[in-house]
XYZ file of C-alpha atoms in Angstrom:
513
model
C -34.294 13.200 -9.418
C -30.909 14.802 -9.745
C -28.886 13.304 -12.583
C -25.733 11.321 -11.861
C -23.804 13.407 -14.391
C -24.486 16.603 -12.475
C -21.113 16.247 -10.774
C -19.607 17.605 -13.961
C -17.671 14.632 -15.286
C -18.017 13.377 -18.840
C -18.258 9.675 -19.502
C -15.034 7.795 -20.143
C -14.503 7.834 -23.881
C -13.616 4.870 -26.020
C -9.885 4.662 -26.672
C -8.853 6.317 -29.905
C -5.910 3.961 -30.296
C -5.564 0.205 -30.175
C -2.012 0.528 -28.847
C -1.687 -0.352 -25.153
C -0.855 2.553 -22.819
C 2.807 3.063 -21.941
C 3.569 3.833 -18.258
C 6.438 6.227 -19.040
C 4.255 8.256 -21.397
C 1.494 8.530 -18.817
C 4.088 9.527 -16.200
C 5.226 12.403 -18.416
C 1.640 13.592 -18.865
C 1.037 13.411 -15.124
C 4.079 15.582 -14.480
C 2.920 18.046 -17.121
C -0.361 18.517 -15.229
C 1.347 18.863 -11.851
C 4.086 21.181 -13.117
C 1.617 23.437 -14.916
C -0.311 23.913 -11.686
C 2.868 24.576 -9.704
C 3.960 27.190 -12.231
C 0.558 28.873 -12.226
C 0.493 28.981 -8.419
C 4.149 30.098 -8.222
C 5.077 27.035 -6.177
C 8.662 25.801 -6.148
C 8.731 21.995 -6.413
C 10.844 20.035 -3.969
C 14.008 18.427 -5.341
C 14.306 14.775 -6.236
C 14.503 12.392 -3.300
C 17.823 10.665 -2.835
C 18.046 6.949 -3.493
C 17.543 5.900 0.122
C 14.379 7.970 0.530
C 12.916 6.741 -2.748
C 13.832 3.117 -2.047
C 12.160 3.101 1.353
C 9.023 4.843 0.051
C 8.639 2.456 -2.881
C 9.090 -0.592 -0.670
C 6.492 0.527 1.870
C 3.981 1.654 -0.762
C 4.298 -1.415 -2.991
C 5.227 -4.212 -0.582
C 4.056 -2.979 2.812
C 7.403 -3.008 4.575
C 10.836 -1.384 4.587
C 13.687 -2.731 2.443
C 16.096 -5.268 3.891
C 19.704 -4.102 4.404
C 20.938 -6.136 1.435
C 18.312 -4.418 -0.746
C 19.587 -1.036 0.425
C 23.227 -1.837 -0.317
C 22.406 -3.363 -3.702
C 20.289 -0.398 -4.799
C 22.830 2.194 -3.675
C 25.627 0.359 -5.487
C 23.663 0.164 -8.745
C 24.815 2.809 -11.251
C 22.090 2.088 -13.825
C 20.252 5.382 -14.559
C 17.016 3.380 -14.960
C 17.329 1.566 -11.653
C 14.277 3.256 -10.128
C 12.016 2.073 -12.930
C 13.505 -1.401 -12.642
C 12.941 -1.404 -8.894
C 9.282 -0.479 -9.290
C 8.821 -3.267 -11.824
C 10.554 -5.807 -9.603
C 8.427 -4.862 -6.588
C 5.171 -5.017 -8.542
C 6.113 -8.420 -9.926
C 7.358 -9.749 -6.587
C 5.408 -11.859 -4.082
C 4.952 -9.093 -1.509
C 2.846 -6.959 -3.849
C -0.151 -9.302 -3.739
C 0.091 -9.739 0.024
C 0.285 -6.014 0.677
C -2.461 -4.926 -1.681
C -4.754 -7.644 -0.369
C -4.353 -5.960 3.018
C -4.871 -2.485 1.555
C -8.056 -3.469 -0.253
C -9.357 -5.519 2.664
C -9.072 -2.424 4.851
C -11.106 -0.448 2.308
C -13.722 -3.140 1.716
C -14.006 -4.388 5.290
C -13.399 -1.338 7.498
C -15.390 -3.159 10.159
C -12.364 -5.357 10.882
C -10.508 -2.426 12.458
C -12.696 -2.373 15.556
C -14.966 -5.434 15.439
C -13.459 -8.683 16.710
C -16.300 -10.704 15.195
C -15.699 -9.156 11.783
C -12.024 -10.106 12.009
C -13.036 -13.771 11.907
C -13.712 -13.299 8.203
C -10.477 -11.420 7.483
C -8.094 -14.329 6.699
C -10.260 -15.893 3.991
C -11.089 -12.557 2.430
C -7.443 -11.493 2.272
C -6.542 -14.911 0.862
C -9.117 -14.414 -1.901
C -7.763 -10.955 -2.668
C -4.194 -12.267 -2.713
C -5.118 -14.763 -5.402
C -6.624 -11.988 -7.504
C -3.688 -9.602 -7.092
C -1.159 -12.378 -7.645
C -2.821 -13.171 -10.980
C -3.137 -9.434 -11.739
C -6.847 -9.885 -12.403
C -8.209 -6.675 -13.970
C -9.776 -4.580 -11.245
C -13.157 -4.336 -12.951
C -13.326 -8.130 -13.129
C -12.313 -8.429 -9.465
C -15.122 -6.076 -8.455
C -17.673 -7.951 -10.550
C -16.611 -11.252 -8.987
C -16.934 -9.740 -5.529
C -20.359 -8.179 -6.041
C -21.759 -11.311 -7.681
C -20.261 -13.906 -5.321
C -22.654 -16.875 -5.080
C -24.716 -16.992 -1.903
C -26.488 -20.256 -1.243
C -30.274 -20.298 -0.966
C -30.160 -23.829 0.441
C -30.758 -23.892 4.214
C -28.887 -27.221 4.366
C -25.730 -25.814 2.771
C -22.782 -25.636 5.197
C -21.549 -22.225 6.192
C -18.680 -21.624 3.706
C -16.825 -19.040 5.756
C -17.076 -20.202 9.340
C -16.307 -23.788 8.292
C -12.852 -22.720 7.106
C -12.121 -19.022 7.839
C -8.728 -19.160 6.097
C -10.061 -20.550 2.818
C -10.148 -17.924 0.025
C -13.677 -16.561 -0.013
C -15.200 -13.180 -0.945
C -18.370 -13.648 1.117
C -16.928 -11.666 4.027
C -17.959 -8.520 2.133
C -21.581 -9.564 2.644
C -21.168 -11.163 6.056
C -19.588 -8.245 7.918
C -22.306 -5.966 6.576
C -24.952 -8.341 7.958
C -26.084 -9.003 4.370
C -28.245 -5.897 4.683
C -29.137 -4.204 1.428
C -28.572 -0.707 2.797
C -25.094 -1.569 4.128
C -24.062 -3.220 0.874
C -25.341 -0.324 -1.217
C -23.455 2.213 0.889
C -20.205 0.216 0.744
C -20.473 -0.387 -3.000
C -21.001 3.293 -3.743
C -18.288 4.449 -1.351
C -15.494 2.063 -2.366
C -16.167 1.575 -6.073
C -17.773 4.884 -7.065
C -16.227 7.201 -4.480
C -19.551 8.632 -3.286
C -21.184 8.593 0.127
C -24.834 7.909 -0.585
C -25.449 6.593 2.931
C -25.932 10.203 3.991
C -29.240 10.026 2.104
C -30.455 6.853 3.801
C -32.958 8.659 6.008
C -33.478 11.919 4.116
C -32.189 13.838 1.122
C -28.580 14.844 1.699
C -28.651 18.505 2.815
C -25.315 19.370 1.181
C -24.655 16.632 -1.357
C -26.641 15.736 -4.428
C -28.061 12.407 -3.345
C -31.746 11.897 -2.635
C -33.255 9.338 -0.323
C -34.921 7.527 -3.196
C -31.573 7.130 -4.959
C -30.088 5.438 -1.919
C -32.893 2.910 -1.629
C -33.080 2.324 -5.378
C -29.422 1.303 -5.183
C -30.091 -0.840 -2.122
C -32.840 -2.619 -4.070
C -30.178 -4.396 -6.141
C -29.138 -6.179 -2.925
C -32.615 -6.824 -1.526
C -32.430 -10.448 -2.645
C -29.540 -11.269 -0.302
C -31.435 -10.292 2.851
C -31.471 -13.228 5.285
C -34.663 -15.066 6.209
C -33.420 -15.484 9.768
C -31.038 -13.850 12.197
C -28.010 -15.901 11.176
C -25.675 -14.352 8.620
C -25.777 -17.547 6.623
C -29.450 -18.283 6.697
C -30.749 -18.781 3.156
C -31.428 -15.763 1.002
C -35.059 -14.947 0.382
C -35.112 -14.308 -3.379
C -31.975 -13.479 -5.359
C -34.064 -12.080 -8.216
C -35.943 -9.560 -6.119
C -35.649 -6.106 -7.717
C -37.441 -3.823 -5.295
C -37.227 -2.760 -1.698
C -39.555 -1.225 0.855
C -38.214 1.925 2.513
C -38.243 1.245 6.270
C -41.142 2.729 8.221
C -42.977 3.603 5.017
C -45.236 1.843 2.546
C -43.135 2.971 -0.414
C -41.781 0.221 -2.652
C -38.906 1.319 -4.913
C -37.508 -0.494 -7.929
C -33.799 -1.055 -8.470
C -32.477 1.898 -10.467
C -28.956 3.005 -11.312
C -27.565 6.118 -9.639
C -27.650 7.996 -12.939
C -31.423 7.556 -12.997
C -31.428 4.948 -15.756
C -33.574 1.864 -15.334
C -31.906 -1.490 -16.023
C -32.925 -3.481 -19.066
C -33.958 -6.656 -17.343
C -33.913 -10.110 -18.875
C -35.894 -13.015 -17.513
C -32.972 -14.642 -15.697
C -31.039 -11.492 -14.747
C -29.760 -11.323 -11.181
C -29.920 -7.776 -9.783
C -26.415 -7.944 -8.294
C -25.013 -8.981 -11.649
C -26.812 -6.143 -13.410
C -25.500 -3.637 -10.858
C -21.949 -5.019 -11.045
C -21.898 -4.670 -14.831
C -23.084 -1.062 -14.574
C -20.641 -0.142 -11.783
C -17.608 -1.493 -13.644
C -18.550 -0.436 -17.170
C -15.835 1.524 -18.964
C -18.401 4.224 -19.628
C -19.028 4.728 -15.905
C -16.862 7.732 -15.161
C -17.237 7.360 -11.420
C -15.717 3.875 -11.304
C -12.573 4.768 -13.244
C -12.097 8.049 -11.376
C -12.719 6.573 -7.957
C -10.237 3.772 -8.646
C -7.554 6.068 -10.059
C -8.058 8.480 -7.178
C -7.720 5.693 -4.609
C -4.435 4.550 -6.170
C -3.176 8.142 -6.198
C -4.166 8.554 -2.555
C -2.330 5.383 -1.608
C 0.902 6.657 -3.159
C 0.704 10.333 -2.167
C -1.106 10.173 1.160
C -4.069 12.160 -0.169
C -6.283 11.874 -3.192
C -6.838 14.328 -6.010
C -10.275 14.231 -4.437
C -9.748 13.907 -0.703
C -11.057 12.005 1.192
C -10.795 9.469 -1.603
C -14.344 8.210 -1.093
C -16.111 11.567 -0.983
C -16.660 12.894 -4.500
C -19.226 15.691 -4.272
C -19.848 19.215 -5.528
C -18.369 20.732 -2.368
C -15.222 18.604 -2.585
C -13.857 19.212 -6.049
C -10.663 17.577 -7.358
C -7.494 19.609 -6.951
C -6.440 18.650 -10.496
C -9.576 17.726 -12.472
C -7.822 17.329 -15.822
C -5.216 15.077 -14.234
C -7.919 12.907 -12.693
C -9.592 12.650 -16.093
C -6.278 11.593 -17.622
C -5.655 8.934 -14.988
C -9.168 7.536 -15.286
C -8.990 7.378 -19.070
C -5.582 5.701 -19.004
C -6.739 3.148 -16.450
C -9.791 2.281 -18.544
C -7.643 2.047 -21.683
C -5.336 -0.335 -19.792
C -8.336 -2.565 -19.012
C -8.174 -1.589 -15.346
C -4.696 -3.010 -14.807
C -3.788 -1.591 -11.399
C -0.110 -2.434 -11.853
C -0.041 -0.254 -14.955
C -1.279 2.775 -13.035
C 0.938 2.115 -10.023
C 3.962 1.790 -12.282
C 3.166 5.000 -14.158
C 2.643 7.101 -11.024
C 5.803 5.747 -9.381
C 7.793 6.824 -12.445
C 6.717 10.470 -12.129
C 8.891 13.302 -10.910
C 6.052 14.152 -8.532
C 6.219 10.799 -6.741
C 10.015 10.802 -6.671
C 10.382 14.192 -4.970
C 11.596 14.463 -1.424
C 8.967 14.746 1.286
C 10.974 17.437 3.086
C 9.646 20.978 2.754
C 12.431 22.916 1.069
C 10.525 26.124 0.250
C 7.714 28.061 1.975
C 5.504 27.695 -1.105
C 5.310 23.919 -0.572
C 3.030 24.093 2.470
C -0.237 23.168 0.716
C -0.340 19.380 0.150
C -2.972 19.791 -2.578
C -0.276 21.053 -4.940
C 1.738 17.795 -4.739
C 4.896 19.892 -4.807
C 6.626 17.345 -2.566
C 6.030 13.750 -1.605
C 3.414 13.092 1.022
C 4.149 11.952 4.554
C 1.963 9.020 5.547
C 1.467 7.210 8.800
C 2.163 3.502 8.542
C -0.714 1.112 9.004
C -0.408 -1.411 11.796
C 0.455 -4.130 9.275
C 3.156 -2.023 7.647
C 4.646 -1.127 11.003
C 4.718 -4.666 12.379
C 6.129 -6.153 9.186
C 8.753 -3.407 9.003
C 9.751 -3.939 12.631
C 9.992 -7.685 12.092
C 12.129 -7.259 8.982
C 14.411 -4.599 10.468
C 15.068 -6.619 13.607
C 15.110 -10.039 11.959
C 12.388 -11.264 14.321
C 10.713 -14.591 13.547
C 7.834 -15.731 15.713
C 8.528 -19.188 17.180
C 6.684 -22.068 15.568
C 5.428 -19.995 12.668
C 2.616 -18.603 14.799
C 1.171 -15.123 14.279
C -0.057 -14.341 17.791
C 2.466 -11.529 18.325
C 1.404 -9.918 15.051
C -2.280 -10.227 15.892
C -1.724 -8.792 19.368
C 0.313 -5.911 17.953
C -2.307 -5.083 15.310
C -5.097 -5.140 17.871
C -3.156 -2.822 20.169
C -2.023 -0.530 17.404
C -5.130 -0.552 15.188
C -5.338 2.789 13.412
C -8.485 4.768 13.982
C -9.131 6.995 11.000
C -7.279 7.356 7.700
C -3.923 5.609 7.476
C -2.704 8.553 5.425
C -2.583 10.749 8.519
C 1.009 11.041 9.807
C -0.146 11.692 13.366
C -0.546 8.704 15.616
C -2.531 8.681 18.824
C -0.890 8.913 22.232
C -1.998 5.343 22.879
C -0.325 4.150 19.701
C 2.908 5.995 20.469
C 3.013 4.629 24.008
C 2.211 1.152 22.749
C 5.204 1.310 20.460
C 7.593 2.881 22.970
C 6.680 0.700 25.929
C 5.177 -2.315 24.257
C 6.356 -5.834 24.945
C 6.969 -6.517 21.260
C 9.385 -3.626 20.723
C 11.259 -4.476 23.897
C 11.590 -8.043 22.641
C 12.820 -7.206 19.153
C 15.423 -4.750 20.443
C 16.934 -7.405 22.696
C 19.403 -10.137 21.856
C 16.671 -12.720 22.457
C 14.430 -11.366 19.721
C 16.663 -9.599 17.223
C 19.155 -11.423 15.025
C 19.982 -8.016 13.559
C 21.077 -6.717 16.946
C 23.041 -9.896 17.655
C 24.892 -9.514 14.355
C 25.656 -5.859 15.078
C 26.959 -6.673 18.544
C 28.812 -9.933 17.988
C 30.254 -9.918 14.472
C 34.028 -9.981 15.041
C 36.329 -7.341 13.645
C 33.787 -4.507 13.487
C 34.400 -1.092 15.021
C 31.674 0.561 17.129
C 30.829 3.021 14.297
C 30.420 0.078 11.908
C 28.095 -1.642 14.369
C 26.018 1.528 14.625
C 25.872 1.768 10.842
C 24.384 -1.742 10.666
C 21.543 -0.640 12.937
C 20.893 2.545 10.952
C 20.677 0.712 7.641
C 18.380 -1.934 9.135
C 16.045 0.583 10.777
C 16.122 3.634 8.519
C 17.443 2.271 5.242
C 20.367 4.689 5.247
C 23.748 5.261 6.808
C 24.009 7.735 9.694
C 25.154 11.261 9.006
C 28.519 12.341 10.364
C 26.876 14.129 13.301
C 24.580 11.206 14.063
C 27.473 8.778 14.000
C 29.579 10.971 16.283
C 26.742 11.331 18.783
C 25.814 7.636 18.820
C 29.443 6.469 18.939
C 30.039 8.698 21.944
C 26.944 7.283 23.657
C 28.067 3.698 23.034
C 31.629 4.431 24.170
C 30.389 5.806 27.502
C 29.110 2.346 28.339
C 32.543 0.807 28.059
C 33.323 -2.574 26.585
C 31.187 -4.451 29.108
C 28.021 -2.506 28.257
C 28.525 -2.070 24.518
C 25.734 -4.525 23.626
C 23.338 -2.802 26.009
C 24.148 0.610 24.522
C 23.726 -0.683 20.973
C 20.348 -2.084 21.989
C 19.389 1.386 23.232
C 20.486 2.919 19.929
C 18.332 0.422 18.025
C 15.352 1.144 20.294
C 15.691 4.888 19.663
C 15.904 4.425 15.887
C 12.838 2.172 15.761
C 10.869 4.650 17.868
C 11.825 7.613 15.713
C 9.367 9.420 13.463
C 11.702 8.642 10.579
C 11.020 4.942 11.077
C 7.324 5.151 11.983
C 6.341 7.353 9.043
C 6.315 6.589 5.339
C 7.932 9.633 3.779
C-alpha cells in the first residue's frame, strides 16, 4: 500500500509558541511568499485596488452580496488609514457572514443540491445548522467532527428528523443526499475535508493518482454501519459499530483503515465514524489543515494554491508549497478559526491588488500577481440584484429567489468568470430582472427618478453607485446623460430604467473582481 505521506507533506508541527497567531503578521508572511515568487519569475505585481474595487470584493467574498449605497459613501468618506482592516473585521463579525458561509459550505458539502430537486429538500435545514455554527464561530475541526458523527437513529419507530421539519437545523442532509452509502460518504469526506479524490479508486487502482482500490474501501468501511436496512433513506441503520465492508462483486472483506495505512486503536465502545472524524481533524493530519486553508484561499482568490481545491495529487502540485505550509500551520495554531485565516488573507497586499491586468507578465493566475476574477454564484447574484434594486418579495416569500436560483444554477466551479449562454440570457431576458428594473419592483429606481431637485447626472450617479458601487467616469456620465436627454422629460424615467438594466447586465456587475 502506498503511504499517505508520499504526497510530500510533513505533518503539522506542534506550535512553538503559546501566543495566539496575529492576522497582520500572517498577512505579512503571505505577502513575503507571493512577492518572492513574483520577483523570481520577473512578474510585475498589479497596483493596489482603489477603495471602491476593494469594498465591493470584500462584501461579496465575506457577505455574499454587493455593498449598499450608504456603505459605499461611508467607506469612501472615511479617511482612517486602517479602514480596510476595520471593514474586514466588521464584515466577519456581522450577521451576513454566517448566512453567506453557510451557503458556501453547503455547496461544497452538498453539491447534489445544484441539480437534484429531491436533494434540495434537505438544503434549508442543513444551511440553518451551518449558520448556527458559523454564527458562533465554532472551530472548523469541531464543526467537521459534529457533522461526521451526527446521531442517526437505529430505531425503526423514530420519526424522520429531516422530512418532518426540513427547515429545522440538522446536519443529517450530508448523509441523506448521499443515500447513506458508505462509498459516497467516504468519497465526500476525503474530497471536502482532505482535498483528495479517492473515488477514482472505487473500482480499480487510480491509474494516475496514488490511491489504491483497497484504500478507498478501507475508508468506506468507517461508514458501513450507516447503511440502511431498507430502501428508505431513514430506515434504521444496521450496525453503527460495524468496522468492515465487503467490496462489491467480490468476496473480499476489508477492515476500516486510515488513508495513511495506520490501523485505528479500537476501544470496546468506539464508533467507527467517531474514530475517523478524530483522525481527519487531528492537528497532526497535514491534509486536513492544508485542504481547509487551500479552500479558503480559493474562495478569496478564485483559484486555490492547489487547483482545483479538492484535487491534491502528485500531478497537481501547489503553486506555492511553502505558502500553503504556512497557511496550514497558522490555521492549526489558531485552533482552526476560519475567521482568523479569512481576516489575515484579506489584509494582504495580494488580496488588495486590482484585478485588472496592468502588465503582460500578469497573465498567469498561478502567480497571484493580481486579484482573481470570479463568477458570482446564483445566491450572490440574486442577493446583489435584490440589494442594488431595493427589491423585497411580497409577503416575505422566497419563491422569486428559488425560481431564479433554479434557472441560474451554476454548473461547474463558481470561480469560473464565464457564464453559460443560458445563464446570460436568463439574466438579460428574465422576468426577475425586468421586474427589478421597473418602478414596480425597484425602490432604488423610483428614488432615482422621483427625488425632487436632482439633475439627470445626479440621478444616473445614484444608479451607478447602487449597481456598481462606484460613481460613473466622466465619459460614462456624458454618454448616459446624453442617452437620457434624448428621451425628453416625458421619457426620463423610462431611459433611467434602461440605464439601470444595462448596468445590472454588465460584466462589471455580474463578476466578482
